[in-house]
Short mmCIF file of C-alpha atoms and ligand atoms in Angstrom, two decimals:
data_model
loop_
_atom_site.label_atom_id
_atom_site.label_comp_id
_atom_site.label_asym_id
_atom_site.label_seq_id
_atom_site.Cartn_x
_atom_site.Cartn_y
_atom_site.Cartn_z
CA UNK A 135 113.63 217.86 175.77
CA UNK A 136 114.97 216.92 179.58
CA UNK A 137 115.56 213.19 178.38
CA UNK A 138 116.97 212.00 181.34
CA UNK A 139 113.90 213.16 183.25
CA UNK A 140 111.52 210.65 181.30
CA UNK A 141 110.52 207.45 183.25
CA UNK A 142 111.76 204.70 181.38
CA UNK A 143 112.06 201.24 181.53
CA UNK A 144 114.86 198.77 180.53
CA UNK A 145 114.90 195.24 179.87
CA UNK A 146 118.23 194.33 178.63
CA UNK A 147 121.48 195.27 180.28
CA UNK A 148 124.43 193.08 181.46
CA UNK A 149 125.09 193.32 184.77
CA UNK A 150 129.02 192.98 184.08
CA UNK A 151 128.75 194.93 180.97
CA UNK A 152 127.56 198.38 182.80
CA UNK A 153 130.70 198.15 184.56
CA UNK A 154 132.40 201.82 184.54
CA UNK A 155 135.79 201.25 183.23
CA UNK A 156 136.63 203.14 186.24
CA UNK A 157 135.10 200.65 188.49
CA UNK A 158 137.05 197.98 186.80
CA UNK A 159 140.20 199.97 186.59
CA UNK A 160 140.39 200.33 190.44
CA UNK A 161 138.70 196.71 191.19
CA UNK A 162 142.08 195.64 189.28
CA UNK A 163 144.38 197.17 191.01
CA UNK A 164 142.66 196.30 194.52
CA UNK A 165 143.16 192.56 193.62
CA UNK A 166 146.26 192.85 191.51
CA UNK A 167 144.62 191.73 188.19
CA UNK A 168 146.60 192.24 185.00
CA UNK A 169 143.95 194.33 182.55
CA UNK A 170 146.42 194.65 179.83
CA UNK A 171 144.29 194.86 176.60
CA UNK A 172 141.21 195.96 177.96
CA UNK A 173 141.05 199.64 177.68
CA UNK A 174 142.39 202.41 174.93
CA UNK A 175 144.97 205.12 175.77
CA UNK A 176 142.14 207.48 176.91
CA UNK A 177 140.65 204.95 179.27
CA UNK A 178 137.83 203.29 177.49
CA UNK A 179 137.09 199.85 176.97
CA UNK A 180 138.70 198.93 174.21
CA UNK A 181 137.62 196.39 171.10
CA UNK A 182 137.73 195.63 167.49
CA UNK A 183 134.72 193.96 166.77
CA UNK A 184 131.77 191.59 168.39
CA UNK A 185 134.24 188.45 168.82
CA UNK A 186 137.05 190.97 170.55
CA UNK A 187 133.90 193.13 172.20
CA UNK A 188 133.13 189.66 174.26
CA UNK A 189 136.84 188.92 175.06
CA UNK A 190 137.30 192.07 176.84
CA UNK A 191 134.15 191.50 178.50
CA UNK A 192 135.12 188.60 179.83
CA UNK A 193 138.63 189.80 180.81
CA UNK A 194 137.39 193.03 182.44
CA UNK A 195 134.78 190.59 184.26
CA UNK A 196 137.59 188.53 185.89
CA UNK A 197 138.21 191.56 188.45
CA UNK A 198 134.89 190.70 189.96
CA UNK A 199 135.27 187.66 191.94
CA UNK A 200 133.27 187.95 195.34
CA UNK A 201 129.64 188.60 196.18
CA UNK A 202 130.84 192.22 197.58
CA UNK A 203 132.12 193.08 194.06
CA UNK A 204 128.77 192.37 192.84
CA UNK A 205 127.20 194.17 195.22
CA UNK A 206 129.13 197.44 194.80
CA UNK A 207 128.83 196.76 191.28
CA UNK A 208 125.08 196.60 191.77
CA UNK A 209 125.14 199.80 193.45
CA UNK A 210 127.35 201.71 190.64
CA UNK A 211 124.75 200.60 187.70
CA UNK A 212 121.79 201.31 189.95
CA UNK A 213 122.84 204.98 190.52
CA UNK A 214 123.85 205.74 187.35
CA UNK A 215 120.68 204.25 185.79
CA UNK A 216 118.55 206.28 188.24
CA UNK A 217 120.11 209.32 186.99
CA UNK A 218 118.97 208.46 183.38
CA UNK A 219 115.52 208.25 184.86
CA UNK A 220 115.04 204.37 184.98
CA UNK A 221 112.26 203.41 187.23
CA UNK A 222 112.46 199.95 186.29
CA UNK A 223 115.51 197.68 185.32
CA UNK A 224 115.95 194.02 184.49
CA UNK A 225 119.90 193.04 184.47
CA UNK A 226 120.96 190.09 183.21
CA UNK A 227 123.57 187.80 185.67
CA UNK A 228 125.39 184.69 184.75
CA UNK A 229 126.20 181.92 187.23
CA UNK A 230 129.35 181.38 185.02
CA UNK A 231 130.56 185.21 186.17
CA UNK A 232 128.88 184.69 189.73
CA UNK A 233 130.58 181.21 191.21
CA UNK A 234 131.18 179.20 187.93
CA UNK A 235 127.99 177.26 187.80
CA UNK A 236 127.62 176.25 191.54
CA UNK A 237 124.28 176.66 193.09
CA UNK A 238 125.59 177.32 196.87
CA UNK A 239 127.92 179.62 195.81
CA UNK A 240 125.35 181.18 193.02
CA UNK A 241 123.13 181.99 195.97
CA UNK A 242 126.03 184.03 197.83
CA UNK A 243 126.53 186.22 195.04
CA UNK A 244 122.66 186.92 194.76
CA UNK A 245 122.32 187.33 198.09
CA UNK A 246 124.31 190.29 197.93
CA UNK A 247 122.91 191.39 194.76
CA UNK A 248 119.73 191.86 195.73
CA UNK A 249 121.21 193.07 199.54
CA UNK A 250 122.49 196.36 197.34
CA UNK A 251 119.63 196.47 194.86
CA UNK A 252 117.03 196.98 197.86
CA UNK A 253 119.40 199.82 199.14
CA UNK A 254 119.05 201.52 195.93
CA UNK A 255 115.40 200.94 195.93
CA UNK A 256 115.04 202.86 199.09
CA UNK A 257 117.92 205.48 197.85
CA UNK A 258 116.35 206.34 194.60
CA UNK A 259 113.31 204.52 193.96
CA UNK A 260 114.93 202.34 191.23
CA UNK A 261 113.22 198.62 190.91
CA UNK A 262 115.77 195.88 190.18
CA UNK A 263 114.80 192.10 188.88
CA UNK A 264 117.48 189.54 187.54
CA UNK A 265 117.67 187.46 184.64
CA UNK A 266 119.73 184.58 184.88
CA UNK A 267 121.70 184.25 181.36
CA UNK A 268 123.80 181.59 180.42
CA UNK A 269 126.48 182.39 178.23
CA UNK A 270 126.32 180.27 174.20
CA UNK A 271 130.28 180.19 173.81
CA UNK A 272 130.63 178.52 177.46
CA UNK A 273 128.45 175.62 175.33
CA UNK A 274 124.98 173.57 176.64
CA UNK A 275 127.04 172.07 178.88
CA UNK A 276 127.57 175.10 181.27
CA UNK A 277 124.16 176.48 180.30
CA UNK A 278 122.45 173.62 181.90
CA UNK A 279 124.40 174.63 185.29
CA UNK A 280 123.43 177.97 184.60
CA UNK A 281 119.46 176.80 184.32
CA UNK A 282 120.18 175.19 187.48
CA UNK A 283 121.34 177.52 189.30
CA UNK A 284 118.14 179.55 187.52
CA UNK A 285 115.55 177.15 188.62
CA UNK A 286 116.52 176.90 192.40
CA UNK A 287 116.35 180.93 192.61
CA UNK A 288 113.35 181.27 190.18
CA UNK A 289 110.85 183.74 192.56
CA UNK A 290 109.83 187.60 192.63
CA UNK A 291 113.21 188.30 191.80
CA UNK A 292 114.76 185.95 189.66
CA UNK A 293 112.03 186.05 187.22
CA UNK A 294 113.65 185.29 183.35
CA UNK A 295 116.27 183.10 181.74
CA UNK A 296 118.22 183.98 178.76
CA UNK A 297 121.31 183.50 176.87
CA UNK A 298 123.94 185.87 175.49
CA UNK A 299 127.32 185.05 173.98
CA UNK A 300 128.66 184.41 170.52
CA UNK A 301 125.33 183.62 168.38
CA UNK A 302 128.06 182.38 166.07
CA UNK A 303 128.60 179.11 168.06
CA UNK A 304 125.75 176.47 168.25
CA UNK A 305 122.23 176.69 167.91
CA UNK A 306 119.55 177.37 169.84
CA UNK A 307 118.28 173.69 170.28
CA UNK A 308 121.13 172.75 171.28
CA UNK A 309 120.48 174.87 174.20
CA UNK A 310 116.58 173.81 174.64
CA UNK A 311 116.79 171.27 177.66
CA UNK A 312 118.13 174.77 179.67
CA UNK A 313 114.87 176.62 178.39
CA UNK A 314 112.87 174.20 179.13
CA UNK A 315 114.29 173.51 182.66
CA UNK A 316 113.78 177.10 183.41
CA UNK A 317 110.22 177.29 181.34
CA UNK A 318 109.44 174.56 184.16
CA UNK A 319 111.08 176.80 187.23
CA UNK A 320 108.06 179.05 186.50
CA UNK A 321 110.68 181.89 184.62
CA UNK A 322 109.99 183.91 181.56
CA UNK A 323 112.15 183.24 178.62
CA UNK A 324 114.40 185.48 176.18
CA UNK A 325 117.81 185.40 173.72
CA UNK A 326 119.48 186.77 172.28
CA UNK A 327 119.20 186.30 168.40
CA UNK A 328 119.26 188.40 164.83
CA UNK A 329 121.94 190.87 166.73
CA UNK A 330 124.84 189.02 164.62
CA UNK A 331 122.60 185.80 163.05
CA UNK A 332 120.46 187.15 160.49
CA UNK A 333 116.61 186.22 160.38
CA UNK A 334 116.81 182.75 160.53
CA UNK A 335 118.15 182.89 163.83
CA UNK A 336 115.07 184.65 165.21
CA UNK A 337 112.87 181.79 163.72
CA UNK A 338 115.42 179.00 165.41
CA UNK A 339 115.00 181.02 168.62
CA UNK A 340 111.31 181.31 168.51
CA UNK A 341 110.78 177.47 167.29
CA UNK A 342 113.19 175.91 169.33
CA UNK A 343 112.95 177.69 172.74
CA UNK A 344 109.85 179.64 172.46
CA UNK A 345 111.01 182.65 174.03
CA UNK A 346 108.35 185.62 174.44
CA UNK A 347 110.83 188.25 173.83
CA UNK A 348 113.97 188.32 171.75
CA UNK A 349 117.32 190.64 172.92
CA UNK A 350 117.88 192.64 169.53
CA UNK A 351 116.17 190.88 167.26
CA UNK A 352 116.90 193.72 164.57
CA UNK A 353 118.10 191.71 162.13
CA UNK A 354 114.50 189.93 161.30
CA UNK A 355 114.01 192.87 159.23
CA UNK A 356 115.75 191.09 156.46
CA UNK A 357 112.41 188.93 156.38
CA UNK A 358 108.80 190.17 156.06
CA UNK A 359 106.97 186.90 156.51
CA UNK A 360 108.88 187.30 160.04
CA UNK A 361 108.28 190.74 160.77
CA UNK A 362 104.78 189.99 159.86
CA UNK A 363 105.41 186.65 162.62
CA UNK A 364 106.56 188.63 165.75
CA UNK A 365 103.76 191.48 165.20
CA UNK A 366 100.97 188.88 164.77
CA UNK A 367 102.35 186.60 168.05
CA UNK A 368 103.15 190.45 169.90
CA UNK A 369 107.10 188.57 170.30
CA UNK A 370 108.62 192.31 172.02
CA UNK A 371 112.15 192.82 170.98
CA UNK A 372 114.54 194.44 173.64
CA UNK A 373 116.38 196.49 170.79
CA UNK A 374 119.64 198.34 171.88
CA UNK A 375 120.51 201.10 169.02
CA UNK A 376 123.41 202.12 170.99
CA UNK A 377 125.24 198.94 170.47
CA UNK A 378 124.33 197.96 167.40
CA UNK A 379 125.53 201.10 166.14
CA UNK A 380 129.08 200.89 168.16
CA UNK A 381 129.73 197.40 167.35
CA UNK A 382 129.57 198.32 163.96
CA UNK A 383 125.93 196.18 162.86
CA UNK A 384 124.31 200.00 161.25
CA UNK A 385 126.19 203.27 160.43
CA UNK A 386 123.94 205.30 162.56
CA UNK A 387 120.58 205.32 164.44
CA UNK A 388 119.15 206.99 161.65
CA UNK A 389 119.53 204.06 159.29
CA UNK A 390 118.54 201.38 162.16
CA UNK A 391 115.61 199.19 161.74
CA UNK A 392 113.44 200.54 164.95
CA UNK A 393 110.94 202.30 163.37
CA UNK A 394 110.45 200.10 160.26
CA UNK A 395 109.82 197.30 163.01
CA UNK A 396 107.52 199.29 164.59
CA UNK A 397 105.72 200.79 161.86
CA UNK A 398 105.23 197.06 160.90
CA UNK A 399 103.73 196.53 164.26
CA UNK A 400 106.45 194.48 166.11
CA UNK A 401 106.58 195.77 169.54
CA UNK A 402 109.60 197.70 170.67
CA UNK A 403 111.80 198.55 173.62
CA UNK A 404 114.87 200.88 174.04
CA UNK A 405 118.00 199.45 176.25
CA UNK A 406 121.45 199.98 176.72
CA UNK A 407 122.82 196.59 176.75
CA UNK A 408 126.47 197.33 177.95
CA UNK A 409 126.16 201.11 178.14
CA UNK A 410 129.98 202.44 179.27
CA UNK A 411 131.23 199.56 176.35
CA UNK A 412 129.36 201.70 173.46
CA UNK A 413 129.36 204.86 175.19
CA UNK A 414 125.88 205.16 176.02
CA UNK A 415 123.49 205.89 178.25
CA UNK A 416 118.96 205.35 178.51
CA UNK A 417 119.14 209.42 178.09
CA UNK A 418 121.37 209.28 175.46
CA UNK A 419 119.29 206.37 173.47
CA UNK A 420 116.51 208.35 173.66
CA UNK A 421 118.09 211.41 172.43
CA UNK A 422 119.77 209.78 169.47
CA UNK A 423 115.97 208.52 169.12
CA UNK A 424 114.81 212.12 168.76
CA UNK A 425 117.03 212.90 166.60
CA UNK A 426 117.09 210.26 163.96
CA UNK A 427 113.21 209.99 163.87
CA UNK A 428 111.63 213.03 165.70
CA UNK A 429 110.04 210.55 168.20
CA UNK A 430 108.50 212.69 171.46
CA UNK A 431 107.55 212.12 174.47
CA UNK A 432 104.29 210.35 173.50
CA UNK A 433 106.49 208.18 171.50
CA UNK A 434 108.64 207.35 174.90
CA UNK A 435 105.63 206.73 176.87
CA UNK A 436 104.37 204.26 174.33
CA UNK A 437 107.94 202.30 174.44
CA UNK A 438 107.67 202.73 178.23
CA UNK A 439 104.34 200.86 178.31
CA UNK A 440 105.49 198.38 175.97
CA UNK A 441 108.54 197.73 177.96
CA UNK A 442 105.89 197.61 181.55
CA UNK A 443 103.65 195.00 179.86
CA UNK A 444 106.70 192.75 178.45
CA UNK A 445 108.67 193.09 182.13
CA UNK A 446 109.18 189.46 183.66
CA UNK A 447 108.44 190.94 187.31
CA UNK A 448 105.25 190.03 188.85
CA UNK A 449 101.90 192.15 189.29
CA UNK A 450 102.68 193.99 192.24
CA UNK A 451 105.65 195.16 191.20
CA UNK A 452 104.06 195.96 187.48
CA UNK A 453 101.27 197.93 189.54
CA UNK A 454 104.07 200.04 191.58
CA UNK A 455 105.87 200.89 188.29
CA UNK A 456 102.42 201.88 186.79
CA UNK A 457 102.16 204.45 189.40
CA UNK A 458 105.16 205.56 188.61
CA UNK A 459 104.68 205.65 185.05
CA UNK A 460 101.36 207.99 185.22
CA UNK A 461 102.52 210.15 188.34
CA UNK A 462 105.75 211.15 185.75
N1 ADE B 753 127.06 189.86 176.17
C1 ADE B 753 127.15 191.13 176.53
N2 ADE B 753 126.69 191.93 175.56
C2 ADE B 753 126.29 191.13 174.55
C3 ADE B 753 125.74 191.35 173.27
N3 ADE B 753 125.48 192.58 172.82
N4 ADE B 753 125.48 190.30 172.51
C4 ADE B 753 125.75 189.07 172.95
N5 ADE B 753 126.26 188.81 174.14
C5 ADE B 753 126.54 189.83 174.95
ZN1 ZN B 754 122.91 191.93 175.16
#
């Protein structure tokens, strides 16, 4: 099967984290940033584990430090996610990354954003919304800035809130008065949770900031009166085999929890989450898919419907992507 020619959807990706190391590598030596650390001998990103995955993150992410390195960035992950046959992507973008938290500055760097996303709308048909995500390390604190800066953008195009980070710090009430600023902004809500927290993470995420989708997620598996929970409320996890796999969470795809969650009725979608990090691409997810579980193109179509109904964009832009979906 053509994988890459499949329309497909994704709903979790950071924008910083589909960096090429390429990109990065040559961003670096435009500004004169020292990137000692962050890749291997053969030119990878380099990292150990989850803690050292979001320390080189962050390090590669200082090269980027003006709107127009967002908006080439934008450009790079919008071509090569066009190429994997994504019609539709939602990317998530921190205010902490994008002018530390300020809302005049905040508005530059989306600006500019959305300046390059249009121009690879009308390149390659690709649709591009934003997620604002505040980061849990940075602490409530900075997440409230980062709701801020959320709420005063909240439209057609900013159209979620969410968190990533270390879901070894905090809790997830301790970030509820940013969830609930942004609930009130009008955006639609997800977090990250059971990626490195185990089940009861998912139920702290669902309780105390009543998100309608959870990034990863996997990890409720561990719990059948929860599994039984997100099929019965239809909670759609944005579950990234890729990474979980590279970051060392399952030995393979094969043994990954996708299809027992979906076989138990919890609804699924496939994303990449920081694709060049774990070496992966949408084709290749779907491919590994394949593979591990036989799943077909009916089975891709279904994930690609899923993924349609659960998107944060509004109707228009659902209806557009419909037509896409069925003309495919
Ligand atoms: N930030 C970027 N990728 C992430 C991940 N997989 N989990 C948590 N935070 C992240
Ligand atoms: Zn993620």
């Amino acid at each position: 099967m053509d994988f890459a020619a499949l329309p497909k959807l994704e709903l979790h990706l950071h924008h910083e984290g589909a960096a090429p190391p390429d990109f990065i590598r040559r961003l670096g030596q435009e500004k004169s940033v020292n990137l000692e650390g962050v890749f291997d001998e053969a030119g990878n990103y380099a990292f150990r584990d989850f803690v050292h995955f979001l320390q080189v993150y962050e390090a590669a992410t200082a090269v980027l430090k003006t709107p127009e390195d967002y908006a080439r960035l934008t450009t790079a992950i919008l071509e090569e996610s066009a190429a994997n046959g994504v019609i539709y992507t939602e990317s998530f973008i921190s205010p902490d990354f994008c002018g530390g938290g300020d809302v005049g500055a905040w508005r530059e760097y989306l600006a500019a954003i959305r300046e390059a996303a249009d121009a690879a709308e009308r390149a390659h048909g690709i649709v591009l919304r934003g997620i604002v995500t505040c980061v849990r390390h940075f602490g409530p604190e900075q997440a409230k800035r980062a709701a801020l800066c959320a709420a005063e953008t909240a439209g057609d195009w900013i159209v979620g809130y969410g968190m990533g980070g270390d879901e070894g710090k905090g809790r997830p009430r301790d970030f509820a008065w940013s969830y609930d600023l942004a609930r009130e902004a009008g955006l639609r809500l997800t977090v990250h949770a059971g990626e490195w927290g185990g089940p009861r993470s998912v139920v702290e995420a669902l309780d105390d900031l009543r998100v309608e989708r959870i990034g990863h997620g996997v990890r409720a598996i561990e719990d059948p009166a929860l599994v039984k929970r997100l099929a019965r409320d239809g909670i759609v996890l944005e579950v990234c085999p890729g990474s979980n796999v590279s970051l060392g969470l399952y030995p393979d795809v094969a043994r990954h929890p996708i299809r027992m969650l979906q076989e138990a009725g919890v609804r699924i979608t496939v994303s990449t989450d920081d694709p060049p990090f774990f070496h992966t691409t949408m084709a290749q997810e779907y491919d590994a898919l394949h593979r591990a579980f036989g799943w077909e193109a009916e089975a891709f179509a279904q994930i690609a419907r899923t993924a349609l109904d659960a998107a944060f964009c509004n109707e228009d832009t659902k209806v557009q992507i419909a037509k896409k979906l069925e003309t495919a």
